[in-house]
XYZ file of C-alpha atoms in Angstrom:
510
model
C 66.758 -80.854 14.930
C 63.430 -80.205 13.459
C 60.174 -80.731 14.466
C 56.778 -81.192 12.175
C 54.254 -79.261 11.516
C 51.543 -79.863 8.592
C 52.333 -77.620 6.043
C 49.289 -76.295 3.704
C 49.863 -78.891 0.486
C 51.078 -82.563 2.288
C 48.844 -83.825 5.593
C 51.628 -85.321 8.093
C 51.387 -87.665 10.420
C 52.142 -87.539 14.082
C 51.428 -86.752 17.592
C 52.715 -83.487 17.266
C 51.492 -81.100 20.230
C 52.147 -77.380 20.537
C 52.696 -75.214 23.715
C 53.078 -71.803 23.558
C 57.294 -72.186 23.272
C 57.435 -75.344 25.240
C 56.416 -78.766 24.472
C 56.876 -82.389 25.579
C 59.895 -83.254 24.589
C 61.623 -86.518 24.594
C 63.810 -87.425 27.553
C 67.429 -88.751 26.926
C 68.841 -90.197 29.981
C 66.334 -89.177 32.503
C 67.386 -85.615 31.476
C 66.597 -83.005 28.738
C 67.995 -79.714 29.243
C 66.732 -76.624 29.109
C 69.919 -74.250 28.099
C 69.479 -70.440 27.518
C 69.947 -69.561 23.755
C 73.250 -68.824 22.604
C 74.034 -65.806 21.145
C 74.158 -64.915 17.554
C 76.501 -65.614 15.052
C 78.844 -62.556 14.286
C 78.577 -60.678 10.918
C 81.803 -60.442 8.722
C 84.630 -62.717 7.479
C 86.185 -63.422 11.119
C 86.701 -67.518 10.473
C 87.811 -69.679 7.615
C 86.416 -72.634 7.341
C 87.829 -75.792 5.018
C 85.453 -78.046 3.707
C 86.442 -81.221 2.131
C 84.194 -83.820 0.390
C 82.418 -85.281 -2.101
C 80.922 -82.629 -4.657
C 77.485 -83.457 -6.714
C 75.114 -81.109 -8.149
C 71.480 -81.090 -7.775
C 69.349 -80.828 -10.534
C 65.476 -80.376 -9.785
C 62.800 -80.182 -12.592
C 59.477 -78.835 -12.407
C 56.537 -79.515 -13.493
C 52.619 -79.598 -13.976
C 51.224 -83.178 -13.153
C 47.247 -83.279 -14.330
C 47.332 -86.972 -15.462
C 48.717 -90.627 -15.323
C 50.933 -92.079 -18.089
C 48.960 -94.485 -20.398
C 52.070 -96.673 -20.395
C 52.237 -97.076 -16.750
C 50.197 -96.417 -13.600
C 52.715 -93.383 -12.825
C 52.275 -89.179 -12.824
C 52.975 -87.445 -16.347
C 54.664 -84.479 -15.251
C 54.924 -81.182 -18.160
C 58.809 -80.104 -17.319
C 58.659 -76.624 -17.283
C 61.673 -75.396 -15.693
C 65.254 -76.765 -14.318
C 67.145 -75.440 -11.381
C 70.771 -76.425 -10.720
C 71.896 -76.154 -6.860
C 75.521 -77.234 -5.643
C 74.969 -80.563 -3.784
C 76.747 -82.256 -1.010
C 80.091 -81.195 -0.036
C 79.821 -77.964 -2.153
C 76.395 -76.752 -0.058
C 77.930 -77.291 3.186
C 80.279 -74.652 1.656
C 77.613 -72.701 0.369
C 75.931 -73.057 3.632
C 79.175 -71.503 5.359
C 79.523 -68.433 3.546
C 75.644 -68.177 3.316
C 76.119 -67.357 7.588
C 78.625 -64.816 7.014
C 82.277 -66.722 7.044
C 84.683 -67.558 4.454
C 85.221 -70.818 3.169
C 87.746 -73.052 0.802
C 86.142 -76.392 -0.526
C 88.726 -79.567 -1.717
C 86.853 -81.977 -3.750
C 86.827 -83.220 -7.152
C 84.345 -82.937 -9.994
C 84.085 -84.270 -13.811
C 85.265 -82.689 -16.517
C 81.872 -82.120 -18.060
C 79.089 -79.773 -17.740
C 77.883 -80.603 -14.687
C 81.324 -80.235 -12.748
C 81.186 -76.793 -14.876
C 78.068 -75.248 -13.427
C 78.829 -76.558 -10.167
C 81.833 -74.342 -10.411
C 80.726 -71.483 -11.968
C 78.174 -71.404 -8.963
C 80.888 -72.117 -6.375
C 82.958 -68.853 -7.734
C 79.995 -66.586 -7.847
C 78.710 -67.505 -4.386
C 82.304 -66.253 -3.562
C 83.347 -69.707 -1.938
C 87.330 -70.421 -2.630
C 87.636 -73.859 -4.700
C 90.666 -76.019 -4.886
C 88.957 -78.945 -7.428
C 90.078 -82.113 -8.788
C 88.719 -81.850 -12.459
C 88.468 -85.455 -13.661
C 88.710 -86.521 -17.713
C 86.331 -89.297 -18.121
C 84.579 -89.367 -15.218
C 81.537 -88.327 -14.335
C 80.039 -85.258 -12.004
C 77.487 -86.928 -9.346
C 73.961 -85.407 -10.430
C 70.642 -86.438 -8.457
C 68.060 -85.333 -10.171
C 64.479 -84.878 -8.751
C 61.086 -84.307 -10.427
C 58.973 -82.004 -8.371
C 55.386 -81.161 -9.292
C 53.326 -79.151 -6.596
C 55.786 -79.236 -4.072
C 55.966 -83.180 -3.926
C 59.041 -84.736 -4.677
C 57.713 -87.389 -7.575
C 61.444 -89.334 -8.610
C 64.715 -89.180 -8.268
C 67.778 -90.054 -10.643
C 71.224 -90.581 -9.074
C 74.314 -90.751 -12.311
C 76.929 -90.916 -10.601
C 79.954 -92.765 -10.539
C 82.900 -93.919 -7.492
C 85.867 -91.010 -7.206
C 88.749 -92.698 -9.140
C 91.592 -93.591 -6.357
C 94.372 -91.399 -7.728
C 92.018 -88.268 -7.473
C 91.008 -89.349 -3.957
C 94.933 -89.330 -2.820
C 95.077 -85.897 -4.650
C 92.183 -84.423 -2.822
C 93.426 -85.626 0.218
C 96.814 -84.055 -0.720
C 95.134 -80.222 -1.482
C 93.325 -80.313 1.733
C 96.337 -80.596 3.501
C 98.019 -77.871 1.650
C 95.012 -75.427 3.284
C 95.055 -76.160 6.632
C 97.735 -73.134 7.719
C 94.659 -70.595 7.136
C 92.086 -72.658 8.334
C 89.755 -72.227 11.792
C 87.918 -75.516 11.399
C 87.778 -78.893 8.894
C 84.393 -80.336 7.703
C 85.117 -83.809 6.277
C 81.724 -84.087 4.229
C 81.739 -88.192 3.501
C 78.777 -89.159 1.261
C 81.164 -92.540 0.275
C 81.238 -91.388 -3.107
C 84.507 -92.287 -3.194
C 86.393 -88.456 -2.585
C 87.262 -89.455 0.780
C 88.906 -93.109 0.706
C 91.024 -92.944 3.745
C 89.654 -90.147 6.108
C 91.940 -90.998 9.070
C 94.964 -89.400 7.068
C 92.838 -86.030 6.559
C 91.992 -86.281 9.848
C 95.671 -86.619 11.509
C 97.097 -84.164 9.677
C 94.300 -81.824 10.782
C 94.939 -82.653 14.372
C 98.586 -82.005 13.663
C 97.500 -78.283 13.154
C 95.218 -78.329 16.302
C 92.576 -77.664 13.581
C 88.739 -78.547 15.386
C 87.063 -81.135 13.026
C 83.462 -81.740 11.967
C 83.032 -85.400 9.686
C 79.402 -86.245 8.304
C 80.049 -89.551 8.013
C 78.022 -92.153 5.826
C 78.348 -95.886 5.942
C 82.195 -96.369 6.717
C 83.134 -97.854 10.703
C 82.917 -94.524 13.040
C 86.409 -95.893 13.844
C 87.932 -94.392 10.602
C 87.143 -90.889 11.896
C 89.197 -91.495 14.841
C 90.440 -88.364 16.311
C 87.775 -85.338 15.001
C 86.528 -83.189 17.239
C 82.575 -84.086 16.332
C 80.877 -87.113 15.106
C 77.863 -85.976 13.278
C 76.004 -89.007 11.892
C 72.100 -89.174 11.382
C 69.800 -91.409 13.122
C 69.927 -94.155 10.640
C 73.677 -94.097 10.366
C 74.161 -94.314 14.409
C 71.722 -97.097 14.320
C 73.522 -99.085 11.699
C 76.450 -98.266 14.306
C 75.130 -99.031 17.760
C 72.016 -101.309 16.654
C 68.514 -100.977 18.043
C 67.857 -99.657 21.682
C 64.645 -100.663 23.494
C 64.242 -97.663 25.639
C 65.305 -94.112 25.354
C 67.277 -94.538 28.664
C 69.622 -97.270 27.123
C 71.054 -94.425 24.554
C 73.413 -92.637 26.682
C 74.906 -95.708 27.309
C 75.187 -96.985 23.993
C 76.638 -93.741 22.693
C 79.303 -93.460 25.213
C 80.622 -97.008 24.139
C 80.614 -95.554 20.661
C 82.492 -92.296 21.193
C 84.817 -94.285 23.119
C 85.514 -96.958 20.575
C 85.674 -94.678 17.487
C 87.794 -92.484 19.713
C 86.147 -89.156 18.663
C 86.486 -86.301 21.200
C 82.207 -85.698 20.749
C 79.523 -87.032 18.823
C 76.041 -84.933 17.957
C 73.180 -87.256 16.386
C 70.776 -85.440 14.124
C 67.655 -87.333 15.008
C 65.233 -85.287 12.828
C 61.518 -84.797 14.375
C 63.315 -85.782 17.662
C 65.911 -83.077 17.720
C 69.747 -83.532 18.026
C 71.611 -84.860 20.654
C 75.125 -84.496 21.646
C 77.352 -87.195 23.552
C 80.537 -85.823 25.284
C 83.450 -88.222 26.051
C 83.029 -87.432 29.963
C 79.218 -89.678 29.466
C 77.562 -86.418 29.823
C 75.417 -85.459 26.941
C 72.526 -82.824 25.642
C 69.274 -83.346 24.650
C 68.284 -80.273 22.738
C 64.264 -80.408 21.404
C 63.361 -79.782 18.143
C 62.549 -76.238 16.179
C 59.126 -76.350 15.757
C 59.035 -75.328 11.818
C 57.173 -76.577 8.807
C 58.896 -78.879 7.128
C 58.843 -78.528 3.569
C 61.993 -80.932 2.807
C 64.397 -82.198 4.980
C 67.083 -82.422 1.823
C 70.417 -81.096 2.878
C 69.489 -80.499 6.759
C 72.788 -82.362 7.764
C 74.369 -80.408 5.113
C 73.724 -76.602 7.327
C 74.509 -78.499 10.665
C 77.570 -79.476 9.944
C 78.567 -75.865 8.396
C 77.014 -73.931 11.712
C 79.210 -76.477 13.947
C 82.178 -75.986 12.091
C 81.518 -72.274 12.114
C 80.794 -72.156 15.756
C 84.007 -74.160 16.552
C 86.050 -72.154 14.222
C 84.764 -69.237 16.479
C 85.904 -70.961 19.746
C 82.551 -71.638 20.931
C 82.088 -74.841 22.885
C 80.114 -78.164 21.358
C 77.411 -76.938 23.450
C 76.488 -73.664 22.276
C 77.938 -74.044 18.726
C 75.282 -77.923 18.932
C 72.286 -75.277 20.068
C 73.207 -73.287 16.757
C 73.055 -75.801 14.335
C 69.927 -77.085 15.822
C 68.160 -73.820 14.754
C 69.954 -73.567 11.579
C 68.835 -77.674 10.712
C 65.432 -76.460 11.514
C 65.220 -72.823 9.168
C 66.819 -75.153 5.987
C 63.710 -77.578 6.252
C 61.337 -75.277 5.553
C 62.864 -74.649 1.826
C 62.072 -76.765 -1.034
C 65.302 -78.452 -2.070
C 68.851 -78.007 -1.276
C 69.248 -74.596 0.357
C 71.724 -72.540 2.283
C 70.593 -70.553 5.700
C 71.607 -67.032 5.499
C 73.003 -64.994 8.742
C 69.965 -62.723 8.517
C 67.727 -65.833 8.612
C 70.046 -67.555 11.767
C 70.277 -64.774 13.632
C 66.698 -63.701 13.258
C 65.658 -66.845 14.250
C 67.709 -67.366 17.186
C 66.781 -63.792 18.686
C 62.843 -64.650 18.553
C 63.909 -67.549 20.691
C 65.067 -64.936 23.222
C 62.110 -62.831 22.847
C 59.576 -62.853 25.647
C 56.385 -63.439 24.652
C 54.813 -61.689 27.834
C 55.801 -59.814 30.583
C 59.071 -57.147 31.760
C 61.297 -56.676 28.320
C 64.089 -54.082 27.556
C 63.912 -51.784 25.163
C 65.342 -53.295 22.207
C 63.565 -56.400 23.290
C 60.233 -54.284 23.014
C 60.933 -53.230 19.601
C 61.718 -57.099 18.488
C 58.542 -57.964 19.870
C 56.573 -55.368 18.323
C 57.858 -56.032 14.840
C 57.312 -59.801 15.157
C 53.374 -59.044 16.429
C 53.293 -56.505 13.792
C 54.355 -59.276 11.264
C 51.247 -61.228 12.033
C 48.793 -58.579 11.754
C 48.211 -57.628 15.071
C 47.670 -53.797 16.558
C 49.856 -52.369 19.492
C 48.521 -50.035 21.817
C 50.563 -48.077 24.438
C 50.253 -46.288 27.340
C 52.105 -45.207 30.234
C 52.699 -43.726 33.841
C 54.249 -43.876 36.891
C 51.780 -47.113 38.549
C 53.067 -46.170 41.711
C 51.004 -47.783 43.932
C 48.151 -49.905 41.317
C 44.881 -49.352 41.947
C 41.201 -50.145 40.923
C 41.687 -47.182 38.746
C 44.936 -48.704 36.959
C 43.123 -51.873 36.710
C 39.898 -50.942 34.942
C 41.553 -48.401 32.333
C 44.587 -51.391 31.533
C 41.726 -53.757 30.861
C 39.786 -51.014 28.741
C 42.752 -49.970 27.141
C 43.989 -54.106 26.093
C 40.351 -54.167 24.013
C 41.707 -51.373 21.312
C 43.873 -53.836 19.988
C 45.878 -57.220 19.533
C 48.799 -56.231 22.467
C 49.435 -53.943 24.921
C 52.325 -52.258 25.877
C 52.937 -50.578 29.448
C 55.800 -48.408 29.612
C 56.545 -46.989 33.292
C 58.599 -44.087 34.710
C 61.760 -45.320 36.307
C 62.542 -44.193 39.903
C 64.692 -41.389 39.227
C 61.767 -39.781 36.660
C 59.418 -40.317 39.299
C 60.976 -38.693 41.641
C 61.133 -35.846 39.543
C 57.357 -35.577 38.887
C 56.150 -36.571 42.018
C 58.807 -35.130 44.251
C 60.330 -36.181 47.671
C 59.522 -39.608 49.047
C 58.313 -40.914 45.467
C 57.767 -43.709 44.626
C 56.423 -45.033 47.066
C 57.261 -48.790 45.125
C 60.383 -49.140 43.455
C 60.562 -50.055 39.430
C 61.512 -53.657 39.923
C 58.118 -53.760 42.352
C 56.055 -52.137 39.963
C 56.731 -53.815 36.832
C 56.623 -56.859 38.477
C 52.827 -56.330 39.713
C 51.883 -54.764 36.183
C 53.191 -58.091 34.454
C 51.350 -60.658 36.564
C 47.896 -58.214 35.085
C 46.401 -60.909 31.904
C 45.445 -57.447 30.007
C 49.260 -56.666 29.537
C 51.394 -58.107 27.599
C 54.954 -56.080 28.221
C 56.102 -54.063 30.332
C 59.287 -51.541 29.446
C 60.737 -49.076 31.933
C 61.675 -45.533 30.630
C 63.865 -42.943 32.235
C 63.288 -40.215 30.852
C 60.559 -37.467 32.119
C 58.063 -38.321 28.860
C 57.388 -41.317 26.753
C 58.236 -39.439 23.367
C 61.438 -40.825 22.882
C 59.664 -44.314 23.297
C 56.625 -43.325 20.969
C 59.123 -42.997 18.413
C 60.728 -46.171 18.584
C 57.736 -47.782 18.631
C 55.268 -45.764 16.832
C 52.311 -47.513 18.386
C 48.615 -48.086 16.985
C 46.815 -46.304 19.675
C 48.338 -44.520 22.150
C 45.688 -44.827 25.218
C 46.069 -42.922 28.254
C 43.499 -42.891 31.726
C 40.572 -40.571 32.323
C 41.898 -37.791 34.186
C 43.253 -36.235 31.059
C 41.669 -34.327 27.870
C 43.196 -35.893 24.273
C 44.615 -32.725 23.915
C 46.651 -33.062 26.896
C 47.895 -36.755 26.552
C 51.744 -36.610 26.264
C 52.969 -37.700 22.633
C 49.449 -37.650 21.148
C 50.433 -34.899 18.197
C 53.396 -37.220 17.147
C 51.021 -40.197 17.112
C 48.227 -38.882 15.047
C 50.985 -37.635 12.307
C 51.065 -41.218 11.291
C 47.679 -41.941 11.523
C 47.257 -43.826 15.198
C 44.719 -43.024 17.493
C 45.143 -41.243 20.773
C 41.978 -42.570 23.058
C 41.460 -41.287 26.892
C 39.550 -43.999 28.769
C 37.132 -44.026 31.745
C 37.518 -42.588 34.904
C 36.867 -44.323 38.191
C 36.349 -41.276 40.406
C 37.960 -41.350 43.637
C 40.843 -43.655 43.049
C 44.314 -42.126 42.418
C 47.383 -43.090 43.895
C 48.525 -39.821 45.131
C 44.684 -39.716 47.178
C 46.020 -43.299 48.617
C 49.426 -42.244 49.762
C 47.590 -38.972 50.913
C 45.071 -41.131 53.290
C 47.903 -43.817 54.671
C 49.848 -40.715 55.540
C 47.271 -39.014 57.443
C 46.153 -42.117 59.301
């Protein structure tokens, strides 16, 4: 789901090696695919999702630590702020409105001030509640002590869900399923979720698609959802130790068919996520590579993006490939934290970003903003690279040591064959963007059909805009627009006697 990289405060340990967008991942089953990404998630309020669970809040304190405690051999830490976040069933829902859908949470919380601020947070993140508010009983807090981004100690007061308000959460989830797209059963065995099967059934009475999180109750109680989504640990406890990473798929399928769940995905942390289908088949899919700050509430965002991406008709598959990315973005906050849509979606089109090579146009601009992100200066330049040359070859490799990237847009054939007239080009586009790409001083490549590249210049409003040296400054195309911003406009060295029209000239007279 997420793999490590050392962050700048904590050294981690690990054989963690990066390629540029690949790495060695490991192999489930002799197999580990390779799947396109899926697309984003939609904007808007197009799916409801119902999330039912057990509710805690999160309290974090921080602090200064410069000493250890005369009493004991342990940190003094100077509190100097509090932060409340909602905690287990409630941040899955925050988590599902955080990537643009609606959601309705069912759980039950104390009649104190804790269950009060957890509400009060619910209603102004805009997430519909239907709570169980307990007399006498108290609202599950964890509380952590953080000091310098290192989680120091953590409190759990927190006490089982009395029976009679487990029946009656049970009994308001059921009463929501008519407007809802998808179910996530969020079972931390707190006690809000005695008898899951029953929540279950009636959700598969409804043809409802069902996400449970499950804890430490048999995988047989969840019989019937539509995903499994334990951790590693909890899938151990289930299936015991396996010797060799070959044995899994075997082990799993024995599990989805005894608990008699349609799928199962296992969130296996540094080691990604993999999901089991009934059929035996299954997906390996690597881990983000991200720096993990905390891994709190990671399952938390999966199991919202599944349920979202099932509520949206999506298949395990692609919604699985999702919540990968979404587990991934989430661990590199401190704390409990929601992934936004902006975040998801952002994340998930860098993965279909090229990093070198023929890109579209909006590709380009993606690109361009993610290099400019880091620092790094774009220079352009264009032409028609009809037939490349010696010429082409020295001024691309001149023109790649103005900046960090460079950018070759290209006349398409129809533009070409307007400047260059009859029987031009000589090479169609597909042909000549595929020779300019396999050149190590460029780094894209982006066809153009119109006459000029001003329309482009605009878009991408580059650095330096460079151009070969058969032209003056004042006569490179789009250099007025780029100097009103500041870039450069540089005209490179000629090699004399090398043009493509003097090549096509010569075959055509031999």
């Amino acid at each position: 789901m997420w793999r490590l990289r050392k962050p700048p405060f904590e050294p981690l340990r690990g054989p963690w090696k990066m390629n540029k967008g690949r790495v060695g991942w490991p192999i489930v089953g002799g197999a580990c695919y390779d799947l396109p990404m899926p697309h984003r998630l939609p904007s808007g309020s197009a799916v409801h999702v119902l999330v039912v669970g057990d509710i805690m809040l999160d309290r974090y304190q921080y602090g200064e630590t410069t000493r250890l405690s005369q009493e004991a051999p342990v940190p003094v830490v100077r509190v100097d702020s509090t932060e409340d976040r909602p905690g287990g069933a409630a941040n899955v829902a925050l988590n599902v409105v955080s990537l643009g859908a609606r959601c309705t949470l069912v759980g039950a919380v104390g009649n104190d001030d804790a269950g009060r601020t957890i509400t009060q947070m619910l209603n102004a993140a805009d997430i519909e509640t239907d709570l169980v508010v307990i007399d006498d009983w108290p609202t599950a807090v964890k509380q952590r002590v953080v000091s310098k981004h290192q989680q120091l100690l953590r409190t759990d007061f927190e006490a089982s869900t009395p029976a009679a308000a487990a029946r009656e959460v049970a009994e308001r989830a059921q009463q929501h399923f008519r407007k809802a797209d998808a179910l996530v059963v969020e079972d931390y065995d707190k006690g809000a979720i005695r008898d899951p099967q029953a929540i279950v059934d009636a959700a598969r009475r409804r043809r409802i698609p069902i996400i449970a999180d499950p804890k430490f109750k048999p995988f047989a109680q969840y019989r019937g959802v539509s995903v499994l989504k334990p951790n590693r640990r909890e899938f151990r406890k289930a299936v015991g130790f396996w010797p060799r990473e070959s044995d899994l798929p075997a082990r799993a399928r024995a599990l989805v068919d005894f608990a008699g769940v349609d799928a199962m995905v296992v969130t296996r942390g540094s080691e990604g996520m993999t999901l089991f289908e009934p059929d035996g088949s299954h997906l390996h899919i690597p881990a983000v590579p991200v720096d993990v700050y905390d891994e709190t509430g990671a399952g938390d965002t999966v199991a919202a993006t599944l349920g979202i991406g099932l509520a949206l008709g999506w298949s395990r598959r692609k919604s699985a490939r999702i919540a990968n990315v979404a587990g991934g973005i989430v661990c590199t906050k401190v704390g409990t934290a929601a992934v936004t849509l902006p975040e998801l979606n952002s994340a998930l089109a860098s993965e279909e970003r090229p990093d070198h090579g023929y890109v579209s146009r909006q590709q380009l601009l993606d690109v361009v903003a993610r290099a400019r992100s880091r620092g790094q200066r774009i220079v352009f330049t264009n032409g028609c690279f009809d037939i490349l040359h010696a010429g082409h070859v020295g001024y691309l490799d001149e023109a790649r040591k103005l900046g960090d990237r460079l950018i070759v847009a290209v006349n398409d054939d129809a533009s070409v064959r307007r400047l260059k007239g009859a029987g031009r080009p000589v090479n169609r586009l597909e042909r000549r963007t595929r020779v300019l790409e396999g050149l190590s001083s460029v780094d894209w490549v982006v066809a153009f059909d119109e006459d000029t590249p001003e329309a482009l210049l605009a878009e991408v409003r580059p650095d330096v805009l460079a151009k070969g040296g058969d032209y003056t400054e004042e006569e490179v195309v789009g250099g007025d627009f780029v100097r009103t911003y500041g870039g450069d406009v540089r005209v490179l060295s000629l090699i004399e006697d090398c043009s493509t029209s003097a090549i096509v000239e010569s075959i055509r007279s031999a």
